[in-house]
Amino acid sequence: MLHLVLFFIFAAVCVAGAINLLAQRHPISSALSLIVVMGSLAVLYLLLGAEFVAAVQIIIYAGAIMVLFVFVIMLLNAGEEEHGIASRVATFGGLPAVGVLVALVIYSLTHQSGSGAAATLAIGGSGGSTRDIATLLFSKFLLPFEVTSVLILIAIMGAVVLARRGDR
Amino acid sequence: MLNYIIIATLKSLIVIHILLGAVAYTVWLERKLVGRIQNRWGPTRVGWFGLLQPIADGVKFILKEDLTPPYVHKGLFVLAPLLAVVMALTSIAVIPFGDLIHIGSLSTGLQITSGPVADGRVGDINIGVLLLLGITSLAVYGIALAGWSSNSKYSLLGSLRASAQMVSYELSLGLSLVGVLMLSGSLSLREIVERQQQHGWNIANGGWQILGFFVYLIAAYAETNRIPFDLPEAETELVAGYHTEYSAMKFAMFFMAEYANMVTVASVATLLFFGGWDGPLFGPPIVQALLPIFWFVLKVFGFIFIYIWVRGTLPRFRYDQLMAFGWKVLLPLAIANILITGLVLSLRSS
């Protein structure tokens, strides 16, 4: 019961934030709406029992990445966006596309193939605790995990090389 | 469910009021101690030892004129101090102050987010530490938006400094805790304390996390924007940094947020490194029930005392020194601590 109430509150906040993100014309307002979306997504993960994913969503997306966004917007002092031809095209093309997408999602949810029992899962039954994720990462998915960390290392080194180019 | 909501609401009300009281009297303590360090008396006029000074200050802040300068971004100008204070007060929710409390037939954990009690053990969310780090990382927004929305160059410079500083030191802060997490194998603050009750405190024979503790302490000073890392509000160069344009209650909110963050950081240091509410128990049952809370508060008070002591004695860093120190000294030290702890743990288990 409480889960359901919280789900609808935060789902509504999430969608409202996403719409506000598109409607606002100032980059800072859009960035802040995106933070609201990230935060309410984290609450939805928490409601599903995926504690670790929820915390990481807050720390990495709402905390680290969006701070950089806001930082850059502040540093460049970006002003309000102007409506151009491209934005008009996006409005006329985007709204019908959203309608089609929503219709597709509703259709696929209501006409799900397979038995109904398989589609529902107890909250927290999918194993989202920190221990579960760590066990999976360091046993079954060890190679992809390590390869990803090497990829991130390469990206960091690339950033350092690009930043130091001015020295020579 | 209704029962649960009522208990949680009551707990939140009590804890937040105690926290706000602690914040007010930390300000008083700071003025008193810094005064004594500088060979002055500090507040003496209002009440005995100036003990009513926080109340006088509160009344003053409420009665002062609340200025909103022209050309500020109005919405964000109001939102920024709110964000700062809300984030600072939210993080206290996951902190356990003691083990259990029995009121009549009801027993509940001394923590806002404590779970149901079973077999004398209190349930706890298993992401307490991560949640704290997450809220800390969100606390940047209050300061960053305050500076930007003020439309003043001092404020903007202050908030740019604050964002860069807090993002940089957050890394060392998070990594310095990993040693403790490896030792206890849990992200629940309650379980970390319970392990220390059995095996000794993490700073001492529980794991010798001395390096991790010092990295945490220094990074925590930077995260709360305190001297020697108070560059976001360096008054000699930036007037007052990010809160230059703020007055009255909005200014007081930043002030409250800073001191509430100090209390939280001190509580985390106590829980993770100094055994939380662990301490000798003696005397009649009522004293035994209250002693854990006393030990916890005493340790937190110790950390706040050190905070104020450092403020009274150390000068401010230069900005490039601050950044170099964070990235070139603290971060490698934090990583070294993880490696050493991991090595020792794996050697011991094999």
PDB file of C-alpha atoms in Angstrom, chain A residues 1-3 26 28-29 32 35 46 50-56 58-68 70-71 73-75 77-78 129-131, chain B residues 1 4-5 73 76 79 83 124-127 129-131 133-135 137-138 140-141 144-145 147-148 156 159-161 163-164 167 170 185-187 191:
ATOM      1  CA  MET A   1       0.000   0.000   0.000  1.00  0.00           C
ATOM      2  CA  LEU A   2       2.664   2.475   1.088  1.00  0.00           C
ATOM      3  CA  HIS A   3       4.825   1.214  -1.774  1.00  0.00           C
ATOM      4  CA  HIS A  26      17.238  28.305 -19.262  1.00  0.00           C
ATOM      5  CA  ILE A  28      20.270  25.799 -15.361  1.00  0.00           C
ATOM      6  CA  SER A  29      16.537  25.141 -14.940  1.00  0.00           C
ATOM      7  CA  LEU A  32      17.966  21.080 -12.178  1.00  0.00           C
ATOM      8  CA  ILE A  35      18.469  16.202 -11.188  1.00  0.00           C
ATOM      9  CA  LEU A  46      14.752   1.831  -3.836  1.00  0.00           C
ATOM     10  CA  ALA A  50      17.572  -2.324  -5.500  1.00  0.00           C
ATOM     11  CA  GLU A  51      19.316  -0.422  -2.712  1.00  0.00           C
ATOM     12  CA  PHE A  52      22.758  -0.289  -4.266  1.00  0.00           C
ATOM     13  CA  VAL A  53      21.566   0.900  -7.662  1.00  0.00           C
ATOM     14  CA  ALA A  54      19.513   3.631  -5.948  1.00  0.00           C
ATOM     15  CA  ALA A  55      22.477   4.900  -3.942  1.00  0.00           C
ATOM     16  CA  VAL A  56      24.784   4.806  -6.942  1.00  0.00           C
ATOM     17  CA  ILE A  58      22.254   9.462  -6.497  1.00  0.00           C
ATOM     18  CA  ILE A  59      26.035   9.519  -6.017  1.00  0.00           C
ATOM     19  CA  ILE A  60      27.064   9.234  -9.664  1.00  0.00           C
ATOM     20  CA  TYR A  61      24.251  10.752 -11.715  1.00  0.00           C
ATOM     21  CA  ALA A  62      22.627  13.303  -9.422  1.00  0.00           C
ATOM     22  CA  GLY A  63      25.826  14.008  -7.492  1.00  0.00           C
ATOM     23  CA  ALA A  64      28.852  13.810  -9.757  1.00  0.00           C
ATOM     24  CA  ILE A  65      27.703  14.086 -13.364  1.00  0.00           C
ATOM     25  CA  MET A  66      25.057  16.764 -12.839  1.00  0.00           C
ATOM     26  CA  VAL A  67      27.435  18.818 -10.674  1.00  0.00           C
ATOM     27  CA  LEU A  68      29.766  18.914 -13.671  1.00  0.00           C
ATOM     28  CA  VAL A  70      25.867  22.769 -13.564  1.00  0.00           C
ATOM     29  CA  PHE A  71      29.510  23.739 -13.116  1.00  0.00           C
ATOM     30  CA  ILE A  73      26.801  26.042 -17.317  1.00  0.00           C
ATOM     31  CA  MET A  74      27.870  28.408 -14.533  1.00  0.00           C
ATOM     32  CA  LEU A  75      31.404  28.739 -15.884  1.00  0.00           C
ATOM     33  CA  ASN A  77      27.410  31.655 -18.066  1.00  0.00           C
ATOM     34  CA  ALA A  78      25.099  30.202 -20.714  1.00  0.00           C
ATOM     35  CA  SER A 129      21.509  -5.797  -2.554  1.00  0.00           C
ATOM     36  CA  THR A 130      25.143  -4.704  -2.538  1.00  0.00           C
ATOM     37  CA  ARG A 131      26.299  -8.225  -1.696  1.00  0.00           C
TER      38      ARG A 131
ATOM     39  CA  MET B   1       1.957   0.633   8.922  1.00  0.00           C
ATOM     40  CA  TYR B   4       5.466   2.780  11.807  1.00  0.00           C
ATOM     41  CA  ILE B   5       4.715   6.160  10.254  1.00  0.00           C
ATOM     42  CA  HIS B  73      17.574  34.764 -10.352  1.00  0.00           C
ATOM     43  CA  LEU B  76      17.057  29.860  -7.340  1.00  0.00           C
ATOM     44  CA  LEU B  79      15.851  27.704  -3.361  1.00  0.00           C
ATOM     45  CA  LEU B  83      18.565  23.094  -0.496  1.00  0.00           C
ATOM     46  CA  ASP B 124      19.017  -1.232   9.359  1.00  0.00           C
ATOM     47  CA  ILE B 125      19.108  -0.169   5.732  1.00  0.00           C
ATOM     48  CA  ASN B 126      22.153  -1.736   4.171  1.00  0.00           C
ATOM     49  CA  ILE B 127      23.250   1.376   2.259  1.00  0.00           C
ATOM     50  CA  VAL B 129      27.236   4.839   4.209  1.00  0.00           C
ATOM     51  CA  LEU B 130      26.396   5.190   0.509  1.00  0.00           C
ATOM     52  CA  LEU B 131      23.334   7.279   1.316  1.00  0.00           C
ATOM     53  CA  LEU B 133      27.969   9.996   0.528  1.00  0.00           C
ATOM     54  CA  GLY B 134      25.087  10.608  -1.885  1.00  0.00           C
ATOM     55  CA  ILE B 135      23.572  13.336   0.258  1.00  0.00           C
ATOM     56  CA  SER B 137      27.420  15.001  -3.061  1.00  0.00           C
ATOM     57  CA  LEU B 138      24.017  16.685  -3.413  1.00  0.00           C
ATOM     58  CA  VAL B 140      27.135  21.020  -3.457  1.00  0.00           C
ATOM     59  CA  TYR B 141      24.039  22.301  -5.236  1.00  0.00           C
ATOM     60  CA  ALA B 144      26.778  26.309  -6.302  1.00  0.00           C
ATOM     61  CA  LEU B 145      23.306  27.686  -7.030  1.00  0.00           C
ATOM     62  CA  GLY B 147      26.665  31.785  -5.954  1.00  0.00           C
ATOM     63  CA  TRP B 148      25.319  31.600  -9.462  1.00  0.00           C
ATOM     64  CA  LEU B 156      30.146  33.231  -8.444  1.00  0.00           C
ATOM     65  CA  SER B 159      30.597  28.930  -5.588  1.00  0.00           C
ATOM     66  CA  LEU B 160      32.903  27.837  -8.438  1.00  0.00           C
ATOM     67  CA  ARG B 161      35.620  27.261  -5.853  1.00  0.00           C
ATOM     68  CA  SER B 163      31.993  23.085  -6.419  1.00  0.00           C
ATOM     69  CA  ALA B 164      35.524  22.251  -7.563  1.00  0.00           C
ATOM     70  CA  VAL B 167      33.907  17.397  -5.980  1.00  0.00           C
ATOM     71  CA  GLU B 170      34.524  13.863  -2.135  1.00  0.00           C
ATOM     72  CA  GLY B 185      31.823  -6.257   5.081  1.00  0.00           C
ATOM     73  CA  SER B 186      28.706  -4.154   5.392  1.00  0.00           C
ATOM     74  CA  LEU B 187      27.392  -0.745   4.395  1.00  0.00           C
ATOM     75  CA  GLU B 191      26.526  -3.397  11.658  1.00  0.00           C
TER      76      GLU B 191
END
